[in-house]
mmCIF file of C-alpha atoms and ligand atoms in Angstrom:
data_model
loop_
_atom_site.group_PDB
_atom_site.id
_atom_site.type_symbol
_atom_site.label_atom_id
_atom_site.label_comp_id
_atom_site.label_asym_id
_atom_site.label_seq_id
_atom_site.Cartn_x
_atom_site.Cartn_y
_atom_site.Cartn_z
ATOM 1 C CA MET A 868 176.937 -59.686 9.758
ATOM 2 C CA PRO A 869 177.116 -60.114 13.414
ATOM 3 C CA TYR A 870 174.189 -58.928 15.529
ATOM 4 C CA HIS A 871 173.718 -58.076 18.894
ATOM 5 C CA CYS A 872 170.638 -60.004 20.632
ATOM 6 C CA VAL A 873 168.880 -58.770 23.931
ATOM 7 C CA VAL A 874 166.974 -61.091 25.541
ATOM 8 C CA CYS A 875 164.198 -60.091 28.054
ATOM 9 C CA VAL A 876 164.222 -63.376 30.877
ATOM 10 C CA LYS A 877 161.603 -63.181 33.824
ATOM 11 C CA GLN A 878 162.062 -65.475 37.429
ATOM 12 C CA VAL A 879 158.342 -66.449 37.722
ATOM 13 C CA PRO A 880 156.624 -67.951 40.603
ATOM 14 C CA ASP A 881 156.061 -71.925 40.097
ATOM 15 C CA THR A 882 152.560 -71.400 39.723
ATOM 16 C CA LYS A 883 151.796 -74.825 39.685
ATOM 17 C CA ASN A 884 153.467 -75.141 43.253
ATOM 18 C CA ILE A 885 152.016 -72.177 45.327
ATOM 19 C CA THR A 886 152.951 -72.756 48.950
ATOM 20 C CA GLY A 887 152.582 -69.405 51.415
ATOM 21 C CA GLU A 888 150.610 -66.558 50.924
ATOM 22 C CA ALA A 889 150.767 -65.529 47.795
ATOM 23 C CA MET A 890 149.829 -62.219 47.628
ATOM 24 C CA LYS A 891 150.991 -59.046 50.134
ATOM 25 C CA ASP A 892 148.223 -56.805 51.362
ATOM 26 C CA ASP A 893 148.993 -54.009 48.808
ATOM 27 C CA GLY A 894 148.009 -56.486 45.666
ATOM 28 C CA THR A 895 151.554 -57.079 44.576
ATOM 29 C CA VAL A 896 152.673 -60.741 44.736
ATOM 30 C CA ASN A 897 154.870 -62.187 47.421
ATOM 31 C CA ARG A 898 157.792 -63.215 45.419
ATOM 32 C CA ALA A 899 159.948 -64.494 48.469
ATOM 33 C CA ALA A 900 157.164 -67.431 49.645
ATOM 34 C CA LEU A 901 156.538 -68.710 46.145
ATOM 35 C CA PRO A 902 159.389 -70.920 44.628
ATOM 36 C CA ALA A 903 161.012 -69.381 41.444
ATOM 37 C CA ILE A 904 161.835 -70.886 38.137
ATOM 38 C CA PHE A 905 163.004 -69.538 34.714
ATOM 39 C CA ASN A 906 160.015 -68.545 32.655
ATOM 40 C CA PRO A 907 159.529 -71.442 30.253
ATOM 41 C CA GLU A 908 159.019 -69.031 27.131
ATOM 42 C CA ASP A 909 161.713 -67.378 27.937
ATOM 43 C CA LEU A 910 164.512 -70.381 27.024
ATOM 44 C CA ASN A 911 162.820 -70.574 23.940
ATOM 45 C CA ALA A 912 163.764 -66.632 23.220
ATOM 46 C CA LEU A 913 167.005 -67.281 24.944
ATOM 47 C CA GLU A 914 167.550 -70.049 22.530
ATOM 48 C CA MET A 915 166.842 -68.545 19.283
ATOM 49 C CA ALA A 916 168.962 -65.823 20.059
ATOM 50 C CA LEU A 917 171.863 -68.330 20.580
ATOM 51 C CA ALA A 918 170.953 -69.747 17.273
ATOM 52 C CA ILE A 919 171.080 -66.355 15.726
ATOM 53 C CA ARG A 920 174.985 -65.906 17.323
ATOM 54 C CA ASP A 921 175.881 -69.348 16.421
ATOM 55 C CA GLN A 922 174.905 -68.578 12.771
ATOM 56 C CA TYR A 923 175.538 -65.067 11.987
ATOM 57 C CA GLY A 924 177.998 -64.358 15.080
ATOM 58 C CA GLY A 925 177.347 -61.220 17.342
ATOM 59 C CA THR A 926 176.680 -60.929 21.018
ATOM 60 C CA VAL A 927 173.836 -62.098 23.734
ATOM 61 C CA THR A 928 172.895 -60.186 26.389
ATOM 62 C CA ALA A 929 170.324 -61.565 28.823
ATOM 63 C CA ILE A 930 168.292 -58.957 30.865
ATOM 64 C CA THR A 931 165.746 -59.460 33.663
ATOM 65 C CA MET A 932 164.082 -56.947 36.026
ATOM 66 C CA GLY A 933 163.404 -58.123 39.599
ATOM 67 C CA LEU A 934 164.868 -58.728 43.064
ATOM 68 C CA PRO A 935 168.620 -59.398 43.424
ATOM 69 C CA LYS A 936 167.730 -63.054 43.605
ATOM 70 C CA ALA A 937 166.437 -62.881 39.881
ATOM 71 C CA CYS A 938 170.316 -63.582 39.036
ATOM 72 C CA ASP A 939 169.107 -67.057 39.265
ATOM 73 C CA VAL A 940 167.768 -66.994 35.552
ATOM 74 C CA LEU A 941 170.580 -64.825 34.577
ATOM 75 C CA ARG A 942 172.806 -67.439 35.924
ATOM 76 C CA GLU A 943 170.869 -69.982 33.712
ATOM 77 C CA CYS A 944 171.538 -67.558 31.062
ATOM 78 C CA LEU A 945 175.263 -67.852 31.496
ATOM 79 C CA PHE A 946 175.541 -71.445 31.890
ATOM 80 C CA ARG A 947 173.801 -71.389 28.215
ATOM 81 C CA GLY A 948 176.749 -69.160 26.834
ATOM 82 C CA VAL A 949 175.453 -66.034 27.016
ATOM 83 C CA ASN A 950 177.825 -62.908 26.745
ATOM 84 C CA ARG A 951 176.723 -60.647 29.320
ATOM 85 C CA GLY A 952 173.646 -60.846 31.901
ATOM 86 C CA VAL A 953 172.268 -57.536 33.254
ATOM 87 C CA LEU A 954 170.242 -57.420 36.262
ATOM 88 C CA ILE A 955 167.797 -54.287 36.750
ATOM 89 C CA THR A 956 166.712 -54.063 40.294
ATOM 90 C CA ASP A 957 165.237 -51.019 42.080
ATOM 91 C CA ARG A 958 162.907 -51.244 44.967
ATOM 92 C CA ARG A 959 160.727 -48.085 43.272
ATOM 93 C CA ALA A 960 160.435 -50.721 40.382
ATOM 94 C CA GLY A 961 158.206 -52.893 42.885
ATOM 95 C CA GLY A 962 154.601 -53.693 41.957
ATOM 96 C CA SER A 963 155.085 -52.513 38.237
ATOM 97 C CA ASP A 964 152.704 -53.915 36.013
ATOM 98 C CA THR A 965 153.240 -54.280 32.266
ATOM 99 C CA LEU A 966 153.080 -50.890 31.174
ATOM 100 C CA ALA A 967 155.633 -49.648 33.799
ATOM 101 C CA THR A 968 157.878 -53.128 33.296
ATOM 102 C CA SER A 969 157.690 -52.458 29.531
ATOM 103 C CA TYR A 970 158.741 -48.676 30.436
ATOM 104 C CA ILE A 971 161.730 -49.909 32.677
ATOM 105 C CA LEU A 972 162.996 -52.615 30.040
ATOM 106 C CA SER A 973 162.997 -50.060 27.443
ATOM 107 C CA CYS A 974 165.485 -48.054 29.200
ATOM 108 C CA ALA A 975 167.619 -50.503 29.610
ATOM 109 C CA VAL A 976 167.412 -51.768 26.415
ATOM 110 C CA LYS A 977 168.064 -48.255 24.613
ATOM 111 C CA LYS A 978 171.202 -48.437 26.978
ATOM 112 C CA LEU A 979 172.035 -51.935 24.972
ATOM 113 C CA GLN A 980 171.567 -50.971 21.559
ATOM 114 C CA ALA A 981 170.127 -54.262 20.581
ATOM 115 C CA ASP A 982 169.701 -55.510 16.730
ATOM 116 C CA ILE A 983 167.189 -57.664 17.616
ATOM 117 C CA VAL A 984 165.046 -58.091 21.189
ATOM 118 C CA LEU A 985 163.537 -61.273 22.014
ATOM 119 C CA CYS A 986 160.857 -61.855 24.746
ATOM 120 C CA GLY A 987 158.751 -65.262 25.543
ATOM 121 C CA ARG A 988 155.212 -64.995 23.903
ATOM 122 C CA GLN A 989 153.955 -64.615 27.927
ATOM 123 C CA ALA A 990 155.009 -65.178 31.811
ATOM 124 C CA ILE A 991 153.108 -68.005 33.447
ATOM 125 C CA ASP A 992 152.621 -65.688 36.285
ATOM 126 C CA GLY A 993 151.108 -62.317 34.905
ATOM 127 C CA ASP A 994 149.967 -64.423 31.688
ATOM 128 C CA THR A 995 149.169 -61.196 29.612
ATOM 129 C CA ALA A 996 151.734 -61.142 27.057
ATOM 130 C CA GLN A 997 151.798 -57.466 27.023
ATOM 131 C CA VAL A 998 155.321 -56.336 27.833
ATOM 132 C CA GLY A 999 156.786 -57.768 24.285
ATOM 133 C CA PRO A 1000 154.378 -55.466 22.228
ATOM 134 C CA GLN A 1001 154.563 -52.788 24.717
ATOM 135 C CA LEU A 1002 158.499 -52.618 24.856
ATOM 136 C CA ALA A 1003 158.563 -52.653 20.927
ATOM 137 C CA GLU A 1004 156.261 -49.825 21.056
ATOM 138 C CA LYS A 1005 158.301 -47.984 23.567
ATOM 139 C CA LEU A 1006 161.451 -48.546 21.518
ATOM 140 C CA GLU A 1007 159.342 -47.492 18.411
ATOM 141 C CA ILE A 1008 160.596 -50.622 16.465
ATOM 142 C CA PRO A 1009 158.485 -53.094 14.782
ATOM 143 C CA GLN A 1010 157.575 -56.443 16.244
ATOM 144 C CA ILE A 1011 156.624 -59.700 15.196
ATOM 145 C CA SER A 1012 154.715 -61.812 18.087
ATOM 146 C CA TYR A 1013 154.049 -65.667 18.455
ATOM 147 C CA VAL A 1014 157.354 -66.598 16.441
ATOM 148 C CA GLU A 1015 157.440 -69.971 15.478
ATOM 149 C CA GLU A 1016 160.478 -70.401 13.340
ATOM 150 C CA LEU A 1017 163.417 -68.141 12.101
ATOM 151 C CA ARG A 1018 163.913 -68.156 8.575
ATOM 152 C CA GLU A 1019 166.711 -65.593 7.680
ATOM 153 C CA ILE A 1020 168.389 -62.296 8.373
ATOM 154 C CA THR A 1021 169.891 -60.550 5.393
ATOM 155 C CA ASP A 1022 170.582 -56.655 4.705
ATOM 156 C CA LYS A 1023 166.622 -56.718 4.025
ATOM 157 C CA GLY A 1024 166.147 -57.725 7.769
ATOM 158 C CA ILE A 1025 164.662 -60.571 9.291
ATOM 159 C CA THR A 1026 162.142 -63.314 7.930
ATOM 160 C CA VAL A 1027 160.349 -65.598 10.561
ATOM 161 C CA LYS A 1028 157.160 -67.912 10.756
ATOM 162 C CA ARG A 1029 154.672 -66.981 13.142
ATOM 163 C CA ASN A 1030 151.401 -68.906 14.634
ATOM 164 C CA VAL A 1031 148.365 -67.202 13.632
ATOM 165 C CA GLY A 1032 146.295 -69.522 15.353
ATOM 166 C CA ASN A 1033 144.499 -71.282 12.714
ATOM 167 C CA GLY A 1034 147.843 -71.303 10.294
ATOM 168 C CA HIS A 1035 150.847 -69.393 9.939
ATOM 169 C CA GLU A 1036 152.348 -66.786 8.078
ATOM 170 C CA VAL A 1037 155.799 -65.603 6.937
ATOM 171 C CA VAL A 1038 156.667 -62.022 8.088
ATOM 172 C CA ASN A 1039 159.697 -59.786 7.049
ATOM 173 C CA CYS A 1040 160.615 -56.452 8.774
ATOM 174 C CA GLU A 1041 163.898 -54.253 9.015
ATOM 175 C CA LEU A 1042 166.032 -54.371 12.134
ATOM 176 C CA PRO A 1043 166.142 -53.396 14.769
ATOM 177 C CA ALA A 1044 163.150 -55.311 15.474
ATOM 178 C CA LEU A 1045 161.331 -57.418 18.463
ATOM 179 C CA LEU A 1046 160.425 -61.037 18.470
ATOM 180 C CA THR A 1047 158.164 -62.415 20.952
ATOM 181 C CA VAL A 1048 158.764 -66.325 20.690
ATOM 182 C CA MET A 1049 156.524 -69.408 21.390
ATOM 183 C CA GLU A 1050 157.657 -72.617 23.226
ATOM 184 C CA THR A 1051 156.922 -74.292 19.806
ATOM 185 C CA ALA A 1052 159.859 -72.989 18.054
ATOM 186 C CA ASN A 1053 162.627 -74.850 19.462
ATOM 187 C CA THR A 1054 164.292 -77.131 22.126
ATOM 188 C CA PRO A 1055 166.292 -75.020 24.338
ATOM 189 C CA ARG A 1056 169.943 -76.311 24.752
ATOM 190 C CA PRO A 1057 171.100 -77.729 28.242
ATOM 191 C CA PRO A 1058 173.681 -75.997 30.112
ATOM 192 C CA ARG A 1059 177.170 -76.305 29.367
ATOM 193 C CA VAL A 1060 179.063 -78.065 31.973
ATOM 194 C CA ARG A 1061 182.145 -75.820 31.469
ATOM 195 C CA CYS A 1062 180.326 -72.533 31.866
ATOM 196 C CA MET A 1063 178.267 -74.092 34.736
ATOM 197 C CA MET A 1064 181.640 -74.572 36.663
ATOM 198 C CA ARG A 1065 182.622 -71.332 35.704
ATOM 199 C CA MET A 1066 179.459 -69.167 35.707
ATOM 200 C CA LYS A 1067 178.049 -70.263 39.113
ATOM 201 C CA LYS A 1068 180.163 -67.871 40.948
ATOM 202 C CA ALA A 1069 178.924 -65.007 39.003
ATOM 203 C CA ARG A 1070 177.299 -62.463 41.030
ATOM 204 C CA CYS A 1071 176.034 -59.082 40.965
ATOM 205 C CA SER A 1072 176.873 -56.454 43.717
ATOM 206 C CA THR A 1073 174.034 -56.633 46.140
ATOM 207 C CA GLU A 1074 174.523 -60.521 46.217
ATOM 208 C CA VAL A 1075 177.923 -60.272 47.355
ATOM 209 C CA GLU A 1076 177.039 -57.455 50.291
ATOM 210 C CA GLN A 1077 174.333 -59.701 51.355
ATOM 211 C CA GLN A 1078 176.705 -62.909 51.591
ATOM 212 C CA VAL A 1079 179.604 -60.816 53.199
ATOM 213 C CA ALA A 1080 176.799 -59.047 55.839
ATOM 214 C CA LYS A 1081 175.556 -62.584 56.281
ATOM 215 C CA GLU A 1082 179.334 -63.461 57.470
ATOM 216 C CA LEU A 1083 180.285 -60.317 59.096
ATOM 217 C CA GLY A 1084 177.558 -59.409 60.767
ATOM 218 C CA LYS A 1085 175.329 -56.209 59.102
ATOM 219 C CA ASP A 1086 175.821 -54.172 61.763
ATOM 220 C CA ASN A 1087 179.618 -54.085 60.650
ATOM 221 C CA LYS A 1088 179.195 -51.386 57.675
ATOM 222 C CA ASP A 1089 182.157 -50.144 57.113
ATOM 223 C CA ALA A 1090 183.851 -53.670 57.264
ATOM 224 C CA VAL A 1091 180.985 -55.482 54.772
ATOM 225 C CA THR A 1092 181.457 -52.140 52.599
ATOM 226 C CA ALA A 1093 184.931 -52.802 52.464
ATOM 227 C CA GLU A 1094 185.388 -56.629 52.117
ATOM 228 C CA SER A 1095 182.227 -56.585 49.286
ATOM 229 C CA ALA A 1096 183.986 -53.857 47.187
ATOM 230 C CA LYS A 1097 187.109 -56.325 47.549
ATOM 231 C CA ARG A 1098 185.462 -59.436 46.149
ATOM 232 C CA PHE A 1099 183.627 -57.624 44.222
ATOM 233 C CA SER A 1100 186.567 -56.524 41.962
ATOM 234 C CA LYS A 1101 188.019 -59.942 42.387
ATOM 235 C CA LEU A 1102 184.781 -61.028 40.286
ATOM 236 C CA ALA A 1103 185.152 -58.281 37.998
ATOM 237 C CA ASP A 1104 188.872 -59.571 37.228
ATOM 238 C CA ASP A 1105 187.514 -62.983 37.034
ATOM 239 C CA GLY A 1106 185.086 -61.904 34.576
ATOM 240 C CA LEU A 1107 182.079 -62.979 36.788
ATOM 241 C CA ILE A 1108 180.193 -60.213 36.961
ATOM 242 C CA ILE A 1109 176.484 -59.669 36.794
ATOM 243 C CA GLU A 1110 176.126 -56.113 36.008
ATOM 244 C CA GLN A 1111 173.343 -54.501 38.202
ATOM 245 C CA TRP A 1112 171.365 -51.280 37.254
ATOM 246 C CA SER A 1113 169.465 -49.276 39.065
ATOM 247 C CA LEU A 1114 166.618 -46.998 37.606
ATOM 248 C CA GLU A 1115 168.869 -43.888 37.663
ATOM 249 C CA GLU A 1116 171.608 -45.986 35.535
ATOM 250 C CA ILE A 1117 168.932 -46.384 33.056
ATOM 251 C CA GLU A 1118 167.719 -42.782 33.127
ATOM 252 C CA ALA A 1119 164.241 -43.821 33.707
ATOM 253 C CA ASP A 1120 161.731 -41.456 34.799
ATOM 254 C CA LEU A 1121 160.039 -42.397 37.790
ATOM 255 C CA GLN A 1122 156.927 -41.210 37.603
ATOM 256 C CA TRP A 1123 156.377 -44.043 35.158
ATOM 257 C CA CYS A 1124 157.764 -47.019 37.461
ATOM 258 C CA GLY A 1125 156.522 -49.357 39.895
ATOM 259 C CA LEU A 1126 153.018 -49.078 41.982
ATOM 260 C CA ALA A 1127 153.360 -45.129 40.590
ATOM 261 C CA GLY A 1128 153.556 -45.785 36.932
ATOM 262 C CA SER A 1129 151.092 -48.878 37.224
ATOM 263 C CA PRO A 1130 147.316 -48.054 36.061
ATOM 264 C CA THR A 1131 146.895 -52.103 36.612
ATOM 265 C CA LYS A 1132 146.190 -53.138 40.313
ATOM 266 C CA VAL A 1133 146.560 -56.920 41.076
ATOM 267 C CA HIS A 1134 143.330 -57.396 43.047
ATOM 268 C CA ARG A 1135 143.793 -61.147 43.949
ATOM 269 C CA VAL A 1136 145.352 -64.124 43.031
ATOM 270 C CA GLN A 1137 144.139 -68.062 43.941
ATOM 271 C CA SER A 1138 144.674 -71.192 42.691
ATOM 272 C CA ILE A 1139 141.904 -72.512 41.010
ATOM 273 C CA VAL A 1140 141.615 -76.428 41.644
ATOM 274 C CA LEU A 1141 139.124 -78.392 39.352
ATOM 275 C CA ALA A 1142 137.305 -80.495 41.856
ATOM 276 C CA GLY A 1143 135.852 -83.589 40.101
ATOM 277 C CA GLY A 1144 131.960 -84.781 40.862
ATOM 278 C CA ASP A 1145 130.519 -81.751 38.916
ATOM 279 C CA TYR A 1146 130.403 -83.968 35.794
ATOM 280 C CA LYS A 1147 127.508 -85.087 33.500
ATOM 281 C CA GLU A 1148 127.390 -88.454 31.215
ATOM 282 C CA PHE A 1149 125.618 -88.332 27.974
ATOM 283 C CA PRO A 1150 125.272 -91.348 25.610
ATOM 284 C CA PRO A 1151 127.888 -91.940 22.671
ATOM 285 C CA THR A 1152 125.021 -91.399 20.132
ATOM 286 C CA ASP A 1153 124.052 -88.523 17.854
ATOM 287 C CA GLU A 1154 121.336 -87.347 19.969
ATOM 288 C CA GLY A 1155 123.995 -87.041 23.085
ATOM 289 C CA VAL A 1156 126.113 -85.428 20.986
ATOM 290 C CA ALA A 1157 123.581 -83.131 20.059
ATOM 291 C CA ALA A 1158 122.700 -82.759 23.707
ATOM 292 C CA VAL A 1159 126.282 -81.950 24.501
ATOM 293 C CA VAL A 1160 126.487 -78.987 21.925
ATOM 294 C CA ALA A 1161 122.938 -77.575 22.712
ATOM 295 C CA GLU A 1162 124.106 -77.390 26.404
ATOM 296 C CA LEU A 1163 128.029 -75.888 25.721
ATOM 297 C CA ILE A 1164 125.931 -73.389 23.143
ATOM 298 C CA GLU A 1165 123.554 -72.642 25.714
ATOM 299 C CA GLU A 1166 126.340 -71.779 28.548
ATOM 300 C CA HIS A 1167 128.029 -69.676 25.967
ATOM 301 C CA THR A 1168 131.132 -72.126 25.867
ATOM 302 C CA ILE A 1169 130.776 -72.227 22.168
ATOM 303 C CA GLY A 1170 128.947 -70.726 19.456
HETATM 304 C C1 LIG B 1321 148.264 -63.251 38.699
HETATM 305 C C2 LIG B 1321 148.792 -61.826 38.144
HETATM 306 C C3 LIG B 1321 148.115 -61.244 37.559
HETATM 307 C C4 LIG B 1321 148.590 -60.112 36.442
HETATM 308 N N1 LIG B 1321 147.698 -59.475 36.074
HETATM 309 C C5 LIG B 1321 148.210 -58.054 35.373
HETATM 310 C C6 LIG B 1321 147.438 -57.286 34.515
HETATM 311 O O1 LIG B 1321 146.387 -57.783 34.235
HETATM 312 N N2 LIG B 1321 147.794 -56.372 34.200
HETATM 313 C C7 LIG B 1321 149.171 -55.723 34.001
HETATM 314 O O2 LIG B 1321 149.432 -54.631 33.662
HETATM 315 N N3 LIG B 1321 150.208 -56.426 34.862
HETATM 316 C C8 LIG B 1321 149.594 -57.639 35.496
HETATM 317 N N4 LIG B 1321 150.107 -58.262 36.301
HETATM 318 C C9 LIG B 1321 151.359 -57.979 36.649
HETATM 319 C C10 LIG B 1321 152.628 -58.469 35.678
HETATM 320 O O3 LIG B 1321 152.844 -59.738 35.901
HETATM 321 C C11 LIG B 1321 153.922 -57.619 35.902
HETATM 322 O O4 LIG B 1321 153.773 -56.354 35.366
HETATM 323 C C12 LIG B 1321 154.947 -58.328 35.026
HETATM 324 O O5 LIG B 1321 156.218 -57.864 35.491
HETATM 325 C C13 LIG B 1321 154.656 -58.398 33.551
HETATM 326 O O6 LIG B 1321 153.432 -59.183 32.857
HETATM 327 P P1 LIG B 1321 153.132 -60.257 32.307
HETATM 328 O O7 LIG B 1321 153.702 -61.487 33.930
HETATM 329 O O8 LIG B 1321 151.882 -60.668 32.479
HETATM 330 O O9 LIG B 1321 154.542 -60.751 31.757
HETATM 331 P P2 LIG B 1321 154.220 -61.059 29.873
HETATM 332 O O10 LIG B 1321 153.512 -59.650 29.493
HETATM 333 O O11 LIG B 1321 153.364 -62.256 29.751
HETATM 334 O O12 LIG B 1321 155.914 -61.243 29.533
HETATM 335 C C14 LIG B 1321 155.818 -61.560 28.482
HETATM 336 C C15 LIG B 1321 157.358 -61.625 28.121
HETATM 337 O O13 LIG B 1321 158.119 -60.319 28.523
HETATM 338 C C16 LIG B 1321 159.357 -60.686 29.176
HETATM 339 N N5 LIG B 1321 159.049 -59.979 30.408
HETATM 340 C C17 LIG B 1321 158.084 -59.595 31.416
HETATM 341 N N6 LIG B 1321 158.419 -59.377 32.799
HETATM 342 C C18 LIG B 1321 159.699 -59.089 32.814
HETATM 343 C C19 LIG B 1321 160.664 -59.353 33.509
HETATM 344 N N7 LIG B 1321 160.310 -58.554 34.850
HETATM 345 N N8 LIG B 1321 162.286 -58.789 33.138
HETATM 346 C C20 LIG B 1321 162.152 -59.112 31.729
HETATM 347 N N9 LIG B 1321 161.776 -59.401 31.039
HETATM 348 C C21 LIG B 1321 160.268 -59.859 31.351
HETATM 349 C C22 LIG B 1321 159.381 -61.879 28.963
HETATM 350 O O14 LIG B 1321 160.319 -62.537 27.831
HETATM 351 C C23 LIG B 1321 158.038 -62.525 29.001
HETATM 352 O O15 LIG B 1321 158.327 -63.798 28.304
HETATM 353 C C24 LIG B 1321 149.655 -59.618 37.146
HETATM 354 C C25 LIG B 1321 150.409 -60.281 37.725
HETATM 355 C C26 LIG B 1321 150.176 -61.193 38.509
HETATM 356 C C27 LIG B 1321 150.911 -62.011 39.163
#
C-alpha cells in the first residue's frame, strides 16, 4: 500500500560558525546574520521517508516553517527527489517557541493529510527535541521518538526499532503516526544530479517577487507585480513551484502563533568556548583513579 510521508525539515544557524550578532534585542535569533544549514537529523528523517516511498510507493512532501530563505532546505529536498516542497512563512510566526512552532506545523500537516509524519530527533539550534512530540500531540496521533530503524509497515501499522539510551526496543503502532529519527538511523542519499539541474530553478512566490524587485526596482510596484505573476505561472507550467502558505492558508489561530503564542522567551545565546589550562593531572594509579572519582562525585558530575 502506498503512503503519504510528510517530513518536517528545519533551516538552522550553523552553530559551529557563529559570525554576526546572534541575537536581536527582542530575544529572537538574528537568522540573517548567521550562516544557515540543513538541520543534520532532518536529512536522516528525509532519507527514511524516501526509503518508505522506494519500498511501498506513495509520495513524500517536505515542509518547513521559516523565512523565504528557508526554501534552500526545500530545494535540497527536491534535489533528493521529494514530490512536493511547502514553505510556511508569515511575519506573525516570528519568534515562535516550540509550542507555537509545533502548533503551526500541525495546521499545515492537517492540510496535507499524512499517513506518516517524520521529524529529526532535534534541531542543533534550539536543541530541545520538543517539536516532534508536541506536533504528534496536536495531531492526536501516536509518536515514536529516537527511531533508529524502520522494520516494516503492514495493515497492522508501523514497526520500528528505537534507541532507549542503554539499549533498544522494537515498537509497533497504528497509522497515522509520527516518528523522530536519529542520525544513526541511516546514511542520507546525496542529491541527484538530474534533479538538481532541474530543481535548482524551483522558487516560492516571495523569492520570485524579491528577484523581480531587485531587477526592476521595488518602487515599480505594478511592473514588479505583473512580471512576478508572469514568471510564477511559467514556473508553475514547468512544475518548479515551491508552495508558500501563510497562517491564513493553514487556518491557524493567531493567538497560538509567534511571540504571542510562545510562553518561552530565549533570553540570551552565547558561544561557549572551552579554554585550555584549567585542568588537573592525576597519576595513572588506583589511588589516582579513586581521587578522580571522588572529585567528580564532589562536583556532582557523577553519582
Ligand atoms: C539557542 C536557542 C534556545 C532555544 N530554547 C528554546 C526552549 O528552551 N524552548 C522553546 O520552546 N523554544 C526554544 N527556542 C526556540 C526554538 O528553537 C524554536 O521554537 C524552534 O522553532 C523549535 O525548537 P528547536 O529548535 O528546539 O527544535 P527541535 O524541537 O529540537 O526540533 C525537532 C524537529 O522538529 C522539526 N522542526 C523544528 N522546527 C521546525 C521548523 N521551523 N520547520 C519545520 N520543522 C521543524 C524538525 O524535524 C526538527 O528536527 C530556542 C532557540 C534557540 C536558538
